[in-house]
mmCIF file of C-alpha atoms in Angstrom:
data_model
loop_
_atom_site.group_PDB
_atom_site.id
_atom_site.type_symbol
_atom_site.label_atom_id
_atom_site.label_comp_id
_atom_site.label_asym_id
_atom_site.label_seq_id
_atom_site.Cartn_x
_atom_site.Cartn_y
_atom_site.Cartn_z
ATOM 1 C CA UNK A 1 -58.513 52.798 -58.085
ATOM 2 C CA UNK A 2 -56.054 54.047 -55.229
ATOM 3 C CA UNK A 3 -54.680 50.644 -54.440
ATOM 4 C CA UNK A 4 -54.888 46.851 -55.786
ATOM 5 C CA UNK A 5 -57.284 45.133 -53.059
ATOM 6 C CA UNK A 6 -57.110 41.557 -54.431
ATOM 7 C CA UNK A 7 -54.990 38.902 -56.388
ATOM 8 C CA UNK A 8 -57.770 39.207 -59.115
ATOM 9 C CA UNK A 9 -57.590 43.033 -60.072
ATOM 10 C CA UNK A 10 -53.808 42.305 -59.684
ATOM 11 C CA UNK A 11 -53.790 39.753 -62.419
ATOM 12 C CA UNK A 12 -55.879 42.239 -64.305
ATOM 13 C CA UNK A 13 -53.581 45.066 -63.719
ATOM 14 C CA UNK A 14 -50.289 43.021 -64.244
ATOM 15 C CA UNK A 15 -52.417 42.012 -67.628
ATOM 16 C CA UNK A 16 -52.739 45.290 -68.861
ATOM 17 C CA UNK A 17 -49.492 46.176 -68.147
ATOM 18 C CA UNK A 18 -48.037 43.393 -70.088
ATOM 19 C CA UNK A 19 -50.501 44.944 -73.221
ATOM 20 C CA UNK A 20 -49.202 48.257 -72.854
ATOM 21 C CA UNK A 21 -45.316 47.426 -72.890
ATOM 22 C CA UNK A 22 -45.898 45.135 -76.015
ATOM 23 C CA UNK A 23 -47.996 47.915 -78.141
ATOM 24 C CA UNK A 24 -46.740 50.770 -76.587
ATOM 25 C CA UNK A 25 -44.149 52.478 -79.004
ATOM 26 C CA UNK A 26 -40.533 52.915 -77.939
ATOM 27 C CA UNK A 27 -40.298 56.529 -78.789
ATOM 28 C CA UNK A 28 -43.942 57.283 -77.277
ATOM 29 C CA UNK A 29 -44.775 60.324 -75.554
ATOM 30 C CA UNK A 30 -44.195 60.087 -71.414
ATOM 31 C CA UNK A 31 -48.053 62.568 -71.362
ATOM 32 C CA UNK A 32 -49.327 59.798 -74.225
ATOM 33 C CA UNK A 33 -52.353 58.123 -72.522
ATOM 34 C CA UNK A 34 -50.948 54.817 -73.096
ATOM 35 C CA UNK A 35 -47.846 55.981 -71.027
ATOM 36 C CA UNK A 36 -49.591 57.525 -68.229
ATOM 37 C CA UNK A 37 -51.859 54.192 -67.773
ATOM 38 C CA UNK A 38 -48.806 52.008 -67.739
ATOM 39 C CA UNK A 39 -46.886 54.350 -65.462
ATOM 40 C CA UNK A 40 -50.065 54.744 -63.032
ATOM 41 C CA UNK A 41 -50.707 50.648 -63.400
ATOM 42 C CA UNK A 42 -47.017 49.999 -62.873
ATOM 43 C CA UNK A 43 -46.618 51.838 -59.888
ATOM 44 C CA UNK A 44 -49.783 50.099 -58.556
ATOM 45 C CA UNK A 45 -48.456 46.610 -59.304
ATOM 46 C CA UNK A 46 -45.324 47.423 -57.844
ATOM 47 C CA UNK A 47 -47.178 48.244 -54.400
ATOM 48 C CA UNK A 48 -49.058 45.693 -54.403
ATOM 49 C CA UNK A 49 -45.776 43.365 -55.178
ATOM 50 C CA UNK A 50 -43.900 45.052 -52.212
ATOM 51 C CA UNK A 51 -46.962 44.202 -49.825
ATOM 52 C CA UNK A 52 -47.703 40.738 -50.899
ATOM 53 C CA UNK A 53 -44.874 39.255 -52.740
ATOM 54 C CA UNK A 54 -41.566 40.765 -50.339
ATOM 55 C CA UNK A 55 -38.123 39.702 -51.068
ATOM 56 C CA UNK A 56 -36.077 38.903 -48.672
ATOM 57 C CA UNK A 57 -32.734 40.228 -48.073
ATOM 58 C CA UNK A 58 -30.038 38.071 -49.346
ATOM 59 C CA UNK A 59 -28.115 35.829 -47.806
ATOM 60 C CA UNK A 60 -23.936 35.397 -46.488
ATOM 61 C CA UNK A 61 -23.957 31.951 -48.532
ATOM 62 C CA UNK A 62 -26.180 33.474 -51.521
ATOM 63 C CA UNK A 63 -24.086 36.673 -52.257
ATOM 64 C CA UNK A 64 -20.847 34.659 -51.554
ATOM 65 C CA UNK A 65 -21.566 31.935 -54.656
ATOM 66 C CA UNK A 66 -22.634 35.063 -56.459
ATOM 67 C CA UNK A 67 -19.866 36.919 -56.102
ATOM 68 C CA UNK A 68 -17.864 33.725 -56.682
ATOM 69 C CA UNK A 69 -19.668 32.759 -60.138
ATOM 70 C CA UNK A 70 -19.037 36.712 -60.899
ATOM 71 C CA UNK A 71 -15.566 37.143 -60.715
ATOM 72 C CA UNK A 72 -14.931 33.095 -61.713
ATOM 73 C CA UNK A 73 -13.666 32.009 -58.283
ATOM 74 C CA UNK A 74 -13.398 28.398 -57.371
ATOM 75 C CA UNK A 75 -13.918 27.537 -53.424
ATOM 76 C CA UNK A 76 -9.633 26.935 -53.874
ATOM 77 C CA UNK A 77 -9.305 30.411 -55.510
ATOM 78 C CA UNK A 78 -11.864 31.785 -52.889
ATOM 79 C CA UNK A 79 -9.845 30.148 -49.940
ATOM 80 C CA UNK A 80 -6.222 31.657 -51.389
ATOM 81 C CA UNK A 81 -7.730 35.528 -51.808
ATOM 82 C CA UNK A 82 -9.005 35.578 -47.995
ATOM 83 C CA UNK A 83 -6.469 33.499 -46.533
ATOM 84 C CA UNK A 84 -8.314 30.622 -45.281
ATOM 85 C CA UNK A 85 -8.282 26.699 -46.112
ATOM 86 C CA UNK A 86 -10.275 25.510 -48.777
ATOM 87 C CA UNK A 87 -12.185 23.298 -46.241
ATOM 88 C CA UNK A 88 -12.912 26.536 -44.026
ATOM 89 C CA UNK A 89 -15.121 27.959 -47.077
ATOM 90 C CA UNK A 90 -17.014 24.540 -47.485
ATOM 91 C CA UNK A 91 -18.274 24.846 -43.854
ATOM 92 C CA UNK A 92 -19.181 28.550 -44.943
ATOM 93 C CA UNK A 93 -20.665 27.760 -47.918
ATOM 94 C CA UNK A 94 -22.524 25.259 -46.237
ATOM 95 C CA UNK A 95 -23.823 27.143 -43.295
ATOM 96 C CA UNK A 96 -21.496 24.712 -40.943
ATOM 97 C CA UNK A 97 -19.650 27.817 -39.865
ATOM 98 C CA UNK A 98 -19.825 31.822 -40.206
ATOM 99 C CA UNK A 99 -16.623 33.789 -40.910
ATOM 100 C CA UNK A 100 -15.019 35.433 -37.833
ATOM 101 C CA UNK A 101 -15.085 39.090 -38.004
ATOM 102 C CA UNK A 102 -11.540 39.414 -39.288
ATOM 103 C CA UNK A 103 -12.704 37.527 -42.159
ATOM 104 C CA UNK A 104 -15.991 38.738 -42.265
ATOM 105 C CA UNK A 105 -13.795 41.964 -43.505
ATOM 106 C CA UNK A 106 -11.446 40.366 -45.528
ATOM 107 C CA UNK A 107 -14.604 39.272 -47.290
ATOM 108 C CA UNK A 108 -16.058 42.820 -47.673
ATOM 109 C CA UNK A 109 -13.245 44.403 -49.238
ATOM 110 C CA UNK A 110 -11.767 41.566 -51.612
ATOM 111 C CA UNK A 111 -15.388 40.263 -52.708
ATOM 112 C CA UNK A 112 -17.408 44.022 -52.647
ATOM 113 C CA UNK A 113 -20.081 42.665 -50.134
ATOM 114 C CA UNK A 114 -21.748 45.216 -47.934
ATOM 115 C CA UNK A 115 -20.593 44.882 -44.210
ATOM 116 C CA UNK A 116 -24.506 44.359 -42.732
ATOM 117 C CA UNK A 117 -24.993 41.206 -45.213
ATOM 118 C CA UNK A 118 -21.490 39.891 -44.197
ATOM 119 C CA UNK A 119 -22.906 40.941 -40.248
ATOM 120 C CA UNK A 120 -26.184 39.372 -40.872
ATOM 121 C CA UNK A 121 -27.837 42.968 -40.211
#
């Protein structure tokens, strides 16, 4: 098998590889047999993942509220490190408004968010 053609020998693959991790020792051999299949399956259930099941790049909002929960920032404590009002990261938060680019920066560098996410690139 070169490549997964269908949802059922993907099921079947993603089976096996769920067989192999549980019974597979952790000190096994990377040239074992059992290795090699779940290395070669693996791979082939990760293609087939990319192809069929993509995910999407994340969004302003989403890595915002993650970075928030992350470093235990309210929407206050959020408003005071960027220097905007509290209400002005509601309507971000909400999607009712997108930072200007001067905060779009400010952003970046105090929260550690890549520049094309905070660009929407």
């Amino acid at each position: 098998m070169v490549k997964i053609e269908n949802e059922m020998q993907y099921q079947g693959a993603l089976k096996r590889v769920e067989e192999l991790m549980l019974n597979l020792p952790e000190n096994a051999p990377e040239d074992s047999p059992e290795m090699v299949e779940l290395t070669l399956l693996g791979n082939l259930v990760a293609d087939y993942d990319e192809e069929h099941y993509p995910i999407g790049s994340p969004t302003l909002i989403e890595v915002i509220k993650l970075r928030m929960y992350e470093m235990g920032l309210t929407q206050a404590s959020l408003a005071k490190l960027i220097g905007v009002s509290p209400s002005r990261i509601c309507d971000y938060l909400s999607g009712k408004a997108e930072p200007t680019l001067k905060v779009g920066r400010v952003i970046s560098k105090e929260l550690n968010i890549s520049p094309a996410i905070v660009l929407g690139v």
